[in-house]
CSV table of C-alpha atoms in Angstrom, one decimal:
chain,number,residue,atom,x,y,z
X,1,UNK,CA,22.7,-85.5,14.6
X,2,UNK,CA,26.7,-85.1,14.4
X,3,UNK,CA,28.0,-83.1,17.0
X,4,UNK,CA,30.0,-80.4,17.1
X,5,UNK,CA,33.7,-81.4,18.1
X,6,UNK,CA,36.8,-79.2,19.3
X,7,UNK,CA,40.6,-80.1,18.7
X,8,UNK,CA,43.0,-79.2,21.1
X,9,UNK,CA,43.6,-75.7,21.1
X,10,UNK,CA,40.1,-74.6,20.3
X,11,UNK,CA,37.8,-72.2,22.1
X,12,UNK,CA,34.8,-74.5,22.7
X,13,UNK,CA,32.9,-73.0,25.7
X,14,UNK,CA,31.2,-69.9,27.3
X,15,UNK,CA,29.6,-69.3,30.7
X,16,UNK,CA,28.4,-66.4,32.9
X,17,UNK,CA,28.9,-66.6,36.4
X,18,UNK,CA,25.9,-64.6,37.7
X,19,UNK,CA,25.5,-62.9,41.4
X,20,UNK,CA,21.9,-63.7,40.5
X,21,UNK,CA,21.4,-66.8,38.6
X,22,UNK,CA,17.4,-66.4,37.9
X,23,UNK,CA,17.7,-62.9,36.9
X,24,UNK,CA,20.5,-63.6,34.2
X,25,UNK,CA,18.3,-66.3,33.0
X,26,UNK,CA,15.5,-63.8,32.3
X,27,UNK,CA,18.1,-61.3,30.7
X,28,UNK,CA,19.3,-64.0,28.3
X,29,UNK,CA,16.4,-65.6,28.0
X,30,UNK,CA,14.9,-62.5,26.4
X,31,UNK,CA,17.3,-60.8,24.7
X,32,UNK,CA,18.6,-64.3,22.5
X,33,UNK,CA,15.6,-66.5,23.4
X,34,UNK,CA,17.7,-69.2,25.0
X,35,UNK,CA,15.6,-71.8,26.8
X,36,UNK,CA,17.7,-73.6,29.9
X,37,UNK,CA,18.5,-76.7,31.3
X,38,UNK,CA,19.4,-76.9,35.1
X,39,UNK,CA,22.1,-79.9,35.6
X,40,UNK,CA,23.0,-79.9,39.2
X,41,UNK,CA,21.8,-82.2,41.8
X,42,UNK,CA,18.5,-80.8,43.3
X,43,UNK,CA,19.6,-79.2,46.4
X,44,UNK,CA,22.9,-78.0,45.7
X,45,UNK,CA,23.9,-74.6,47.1
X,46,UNK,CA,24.9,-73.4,43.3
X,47,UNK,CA,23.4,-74.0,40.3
X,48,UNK,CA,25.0,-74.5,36.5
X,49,UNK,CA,22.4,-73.9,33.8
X,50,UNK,CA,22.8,-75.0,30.9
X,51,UNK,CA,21.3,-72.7,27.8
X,52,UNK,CA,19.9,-74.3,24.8
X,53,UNK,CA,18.8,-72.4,21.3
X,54,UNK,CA,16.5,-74.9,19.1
X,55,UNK,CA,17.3,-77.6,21.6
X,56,UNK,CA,20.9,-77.5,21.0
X,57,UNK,CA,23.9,-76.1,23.8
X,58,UNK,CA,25.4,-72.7,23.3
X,59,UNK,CA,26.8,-71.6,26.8
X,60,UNK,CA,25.7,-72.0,30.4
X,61,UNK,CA,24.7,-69.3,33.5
X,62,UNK,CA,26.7,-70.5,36.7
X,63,UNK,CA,26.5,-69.1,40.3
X,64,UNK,CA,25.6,-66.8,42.7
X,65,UNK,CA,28.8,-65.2,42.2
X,66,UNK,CA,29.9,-62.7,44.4
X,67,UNK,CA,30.5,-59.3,43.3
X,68,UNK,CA,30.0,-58.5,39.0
X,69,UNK,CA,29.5,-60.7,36.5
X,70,UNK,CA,31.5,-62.0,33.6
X,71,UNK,CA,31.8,-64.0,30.9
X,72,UNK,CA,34.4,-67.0,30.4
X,73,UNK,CA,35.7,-68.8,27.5
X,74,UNK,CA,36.9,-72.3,27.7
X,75,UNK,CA,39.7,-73.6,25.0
X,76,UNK,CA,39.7,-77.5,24.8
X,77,UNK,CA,42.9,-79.8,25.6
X,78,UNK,CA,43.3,-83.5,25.7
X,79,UNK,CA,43.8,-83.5,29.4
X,80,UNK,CA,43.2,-80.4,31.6
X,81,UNK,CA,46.0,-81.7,33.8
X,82,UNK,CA,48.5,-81.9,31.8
X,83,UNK,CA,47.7,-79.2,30.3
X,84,UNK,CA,47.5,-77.0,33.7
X,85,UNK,CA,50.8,-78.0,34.6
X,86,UNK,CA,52.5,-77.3,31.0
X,87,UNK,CA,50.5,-73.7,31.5
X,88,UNK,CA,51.8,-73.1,34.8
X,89,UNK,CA,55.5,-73.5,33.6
X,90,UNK,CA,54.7,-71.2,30.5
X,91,UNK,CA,53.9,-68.5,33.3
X,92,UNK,CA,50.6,-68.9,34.5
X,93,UNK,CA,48.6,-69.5,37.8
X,94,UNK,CA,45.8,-71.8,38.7
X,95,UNK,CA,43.1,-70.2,40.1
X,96,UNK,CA,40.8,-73.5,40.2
X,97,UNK,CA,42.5,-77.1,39.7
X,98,UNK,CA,41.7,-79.3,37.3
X,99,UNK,CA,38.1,-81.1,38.7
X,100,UNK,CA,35.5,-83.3,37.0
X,101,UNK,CA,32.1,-81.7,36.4
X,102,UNK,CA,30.0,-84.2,36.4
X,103,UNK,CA,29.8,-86.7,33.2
X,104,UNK,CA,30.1,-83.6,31.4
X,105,UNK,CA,34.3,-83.5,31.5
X,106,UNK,CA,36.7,-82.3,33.5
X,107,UNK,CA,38.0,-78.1,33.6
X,108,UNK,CA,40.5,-76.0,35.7
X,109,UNK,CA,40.6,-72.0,35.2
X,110,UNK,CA,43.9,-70.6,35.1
X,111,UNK,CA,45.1,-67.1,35.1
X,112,UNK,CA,47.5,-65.9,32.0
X,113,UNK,CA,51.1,-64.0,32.3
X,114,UNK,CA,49.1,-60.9,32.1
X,115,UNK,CA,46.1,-61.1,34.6
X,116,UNK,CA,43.8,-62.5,32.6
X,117,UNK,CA,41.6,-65.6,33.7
X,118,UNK,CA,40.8,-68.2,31.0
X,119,UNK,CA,39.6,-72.3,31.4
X,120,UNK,CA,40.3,-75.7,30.1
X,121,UNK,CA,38.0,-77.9,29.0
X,122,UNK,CA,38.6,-81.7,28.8
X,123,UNK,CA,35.6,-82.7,27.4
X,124,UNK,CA,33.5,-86.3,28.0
X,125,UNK,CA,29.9,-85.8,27.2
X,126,UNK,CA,29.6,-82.1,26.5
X,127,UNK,CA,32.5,-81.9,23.7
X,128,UNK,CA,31.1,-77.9,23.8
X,129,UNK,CA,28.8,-75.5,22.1
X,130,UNK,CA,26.6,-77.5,20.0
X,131,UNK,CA,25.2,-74.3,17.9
X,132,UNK,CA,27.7,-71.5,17.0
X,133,UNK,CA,27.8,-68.1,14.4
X,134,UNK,CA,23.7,-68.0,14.5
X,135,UNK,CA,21.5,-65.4,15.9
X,136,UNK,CA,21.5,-65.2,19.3
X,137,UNK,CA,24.8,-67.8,19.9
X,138,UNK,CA,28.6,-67.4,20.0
X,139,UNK,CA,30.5,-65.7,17.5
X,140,UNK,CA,33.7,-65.7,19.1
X,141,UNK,CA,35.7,-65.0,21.9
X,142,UNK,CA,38.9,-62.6,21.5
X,143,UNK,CA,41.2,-61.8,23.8
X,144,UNK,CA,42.1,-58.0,24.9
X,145,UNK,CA,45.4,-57.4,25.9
X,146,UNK,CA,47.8,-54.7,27.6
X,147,UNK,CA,50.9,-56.4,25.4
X,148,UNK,CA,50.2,-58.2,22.2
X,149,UNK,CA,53.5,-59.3,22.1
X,150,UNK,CA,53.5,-61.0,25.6
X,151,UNK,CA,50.0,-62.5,24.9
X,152,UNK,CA,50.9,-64.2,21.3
X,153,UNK,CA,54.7,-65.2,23.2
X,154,UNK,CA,52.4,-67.0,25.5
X,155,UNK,CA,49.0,-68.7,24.1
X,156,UNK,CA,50.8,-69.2,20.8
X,157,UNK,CA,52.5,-72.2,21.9
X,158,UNK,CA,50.0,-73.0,25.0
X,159,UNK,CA,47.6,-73.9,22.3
X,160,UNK,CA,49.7,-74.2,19.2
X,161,UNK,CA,47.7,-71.2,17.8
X,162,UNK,CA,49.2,-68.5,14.8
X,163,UNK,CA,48.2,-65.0,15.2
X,164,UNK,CA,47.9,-63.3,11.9
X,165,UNK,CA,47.5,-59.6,10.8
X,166,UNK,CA,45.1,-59.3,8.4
X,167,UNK,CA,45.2,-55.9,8.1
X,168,UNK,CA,42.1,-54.8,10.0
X,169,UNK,CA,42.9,-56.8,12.9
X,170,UNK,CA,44.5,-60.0,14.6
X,171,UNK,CA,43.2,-63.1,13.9
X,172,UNK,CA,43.9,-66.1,15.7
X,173,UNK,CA,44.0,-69.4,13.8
X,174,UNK,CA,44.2,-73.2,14.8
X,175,UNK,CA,45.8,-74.6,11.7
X,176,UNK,CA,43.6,-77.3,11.1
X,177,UNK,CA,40.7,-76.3,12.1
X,178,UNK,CA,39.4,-76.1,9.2
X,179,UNK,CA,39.9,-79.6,7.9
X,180,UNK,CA,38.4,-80.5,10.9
X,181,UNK,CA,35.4,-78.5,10.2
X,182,UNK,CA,35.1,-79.8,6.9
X,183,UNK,CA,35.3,-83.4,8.2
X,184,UNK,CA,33.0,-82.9,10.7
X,185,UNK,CA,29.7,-80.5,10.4
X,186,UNK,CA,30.6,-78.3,7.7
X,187,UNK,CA,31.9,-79.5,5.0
X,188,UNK,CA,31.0,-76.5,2.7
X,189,UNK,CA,33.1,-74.2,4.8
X,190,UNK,CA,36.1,-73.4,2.7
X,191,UNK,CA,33.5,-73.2,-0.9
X,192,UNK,CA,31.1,-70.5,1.4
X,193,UNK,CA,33.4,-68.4,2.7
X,194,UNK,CA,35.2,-67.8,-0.8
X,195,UNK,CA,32.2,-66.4,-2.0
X,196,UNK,CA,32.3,-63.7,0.5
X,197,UNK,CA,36.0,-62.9,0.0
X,198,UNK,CA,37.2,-63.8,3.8
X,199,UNK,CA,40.6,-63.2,4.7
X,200,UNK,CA,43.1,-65.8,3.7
X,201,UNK,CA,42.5,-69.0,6.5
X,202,UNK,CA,39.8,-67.7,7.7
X,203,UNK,CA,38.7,-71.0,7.9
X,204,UNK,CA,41.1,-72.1,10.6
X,205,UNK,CA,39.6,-68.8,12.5
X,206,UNK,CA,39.3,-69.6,16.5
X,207,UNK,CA,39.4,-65.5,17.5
X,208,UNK,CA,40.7,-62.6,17.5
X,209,UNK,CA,43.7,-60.8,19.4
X,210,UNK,CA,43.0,-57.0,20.4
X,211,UNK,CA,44.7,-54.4,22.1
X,212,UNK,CA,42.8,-52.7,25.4
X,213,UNK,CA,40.9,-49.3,24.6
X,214,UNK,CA,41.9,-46.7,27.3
X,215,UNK,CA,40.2,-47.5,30.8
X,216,UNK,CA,40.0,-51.1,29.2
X,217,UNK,CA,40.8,-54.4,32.0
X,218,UNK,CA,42.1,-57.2,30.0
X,219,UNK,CA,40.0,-59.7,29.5
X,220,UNK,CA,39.0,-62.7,27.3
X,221,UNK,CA,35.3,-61.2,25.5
X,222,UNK,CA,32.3,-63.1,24.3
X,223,UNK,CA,30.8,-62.3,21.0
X,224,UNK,CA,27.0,-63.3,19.8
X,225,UNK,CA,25.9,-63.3,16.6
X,226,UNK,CA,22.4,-60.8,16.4
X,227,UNK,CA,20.2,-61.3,13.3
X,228,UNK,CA,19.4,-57.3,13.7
X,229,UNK,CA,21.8,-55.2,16.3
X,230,UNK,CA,19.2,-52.1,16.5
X,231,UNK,CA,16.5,-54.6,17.7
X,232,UNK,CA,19.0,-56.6,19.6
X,233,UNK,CA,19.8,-52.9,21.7
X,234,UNK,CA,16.6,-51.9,22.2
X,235,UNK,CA,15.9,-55.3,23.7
X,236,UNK,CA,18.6,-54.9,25.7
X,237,UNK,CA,17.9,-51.6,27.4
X,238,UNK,CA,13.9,-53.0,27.5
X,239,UNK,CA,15.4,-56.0,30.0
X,240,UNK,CA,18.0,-53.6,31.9
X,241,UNK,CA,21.1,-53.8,30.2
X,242,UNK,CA,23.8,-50.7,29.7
X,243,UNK,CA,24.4,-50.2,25.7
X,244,UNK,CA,28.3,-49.2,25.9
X,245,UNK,CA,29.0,-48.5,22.2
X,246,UNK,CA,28.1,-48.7,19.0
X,247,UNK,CA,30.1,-49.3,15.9
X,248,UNK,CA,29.9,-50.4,12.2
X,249,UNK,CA,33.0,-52.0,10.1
X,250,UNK,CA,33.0,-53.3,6.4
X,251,UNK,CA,32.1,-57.3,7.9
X,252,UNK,CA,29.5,-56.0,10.9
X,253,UNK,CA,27.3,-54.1,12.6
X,254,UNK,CA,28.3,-54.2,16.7
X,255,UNK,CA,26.6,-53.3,20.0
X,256,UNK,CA,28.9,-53.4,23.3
X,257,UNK,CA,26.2,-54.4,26.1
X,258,UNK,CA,27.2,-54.7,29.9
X,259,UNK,CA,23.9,-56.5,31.1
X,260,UNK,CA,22.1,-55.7,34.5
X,261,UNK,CA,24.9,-57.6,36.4
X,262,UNK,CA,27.8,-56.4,34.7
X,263,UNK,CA,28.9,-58.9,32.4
X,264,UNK,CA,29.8,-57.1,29.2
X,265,UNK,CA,29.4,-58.9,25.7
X,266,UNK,CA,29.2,-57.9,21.6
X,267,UNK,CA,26.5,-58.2,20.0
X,268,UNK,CA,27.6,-58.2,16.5
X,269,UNK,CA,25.1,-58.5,13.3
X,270,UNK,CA,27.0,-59.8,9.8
X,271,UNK,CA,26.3,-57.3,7.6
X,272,UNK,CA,29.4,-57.8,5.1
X,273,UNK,CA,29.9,-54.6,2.4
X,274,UNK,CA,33.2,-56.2,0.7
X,275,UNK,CA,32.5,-58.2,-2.4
């Protein structure tokens, strides 16, 4: 099987860190029916889990953590050092320096202009999520922000990304992506998604760029694809979780759900009514 690859620049990695690791593994266990995979050393004070959906890699649950949980995304690089310090002079601040993980690869987590913590991932033998846009893996991961301006002035040229209004909302694109996509694992990409009328390079698509709602923390957010978002909430609520909001657009059906440790998420159905 081909795996999934990441260019420079492109969101390839979620994870959870979890006050209580074997609790979040039921929760996410039984809401997307991930199975898991426990990678640290046998005795090690934390644990890094690794979930899997039909025996491929869509995110991980890390910890204990102390205090809530959340949800990070990861955006691959070439080098996480270089990267770092190229970040740092753009205005941001390292909140974990650039370490291996294992044979995996090698990440740092950084903090943006605004507040707003976000990784790197130098991959090795985990080049990412293996399994993406299906029931019960990621969608995307879009950033909310205080000042739109501020954030596209600072991850546009970090990750040599374009921000583009479509209208209905910012979309954040990797030119290039696409081609790689179509290289790569997909190469029907471009052929499927003009038969649904998607927004002009929507192929090149890596996220989307959001104001805050009022009472709203910046944050980067994690979106899962749901094949039903009614069951999908009613599952949630059955294992513990909070549903936030609801909401319906003309591309999806969506669900905010803070789950029993506080980590918020989308669940987002496609449900498309354009033609």
């Amino acid at each position: 099987m081909t795996k999934r690859t990441y260019p420079p620049g492109v969101p390839c990695w979620i994870d959870t860190e979890q006050p209580d690791v074997p609790a979040a593994i039921d929760f996410y266990g039984g809401i997307f029916g991930w199975t898991f995979e426990d990678v640290m050393p046998s005795g090690a004070s934390d644990r890094y889990v690794i979930a899997k959906l039909d025996g491929q890699d869509v995110g991980a649950i890390a910890g204990p953590r102390s205090g809530a949980a959340a949800w990070n995304t990861y955006v691959a690089v070439n080098s996480a050092d270089a990267a770092a310090k190229g970040l740092v002079a753009a205005g941001a601040v390292i909140r974990s320096a650039p370490a291996d993980a294992g044979e995996g690869g090698r990440g740092a987590a950084l903090v943006d202009p605004e507040g707003v913590e976000f990784r790197l991932w130098e991959a090795r033998r985990r080049p990412g999520a293996q399994l993406v846009n299906q029931p019960g893996a990621w969608n995307f991961s879009d950033l909310h922000t205080a000042n739109v301006d501020a954030a596209i002035a600072f991850y546009g040229p970090a990750f040599g990304w374009q921000i583009d209004d479509i209208g209905f909302g910012r979309m954040i694109r990797r030119p290039g992506y696409g081609d790689h996509l179509e290289a790569t694992i997909d190469p029907g990409i471009r052929a499927r998604q003009s038969e649904i009328a998607t927004p002009v390079g929507f192929e090149d698509a890596v996220g989307w760029l959001a104001p805050v709602t009022p009472g709203e923390v910046p944050h980067w957010h994690v979106t899962f694809t749901v094949a039903d978002r009614d069951q999908t909430v009613r599952d949630a609520e059955r294992l513990g979780a909070q549903v936030l909001g609801q909401d319906d657009n003309e591309w999806t059906r969506n669900a905010l759900i803070r789950d029993p440790q506080g980590a918020e998420f989308t669940a987002s159905q496609f449900a498309p009514t354009v033609v």
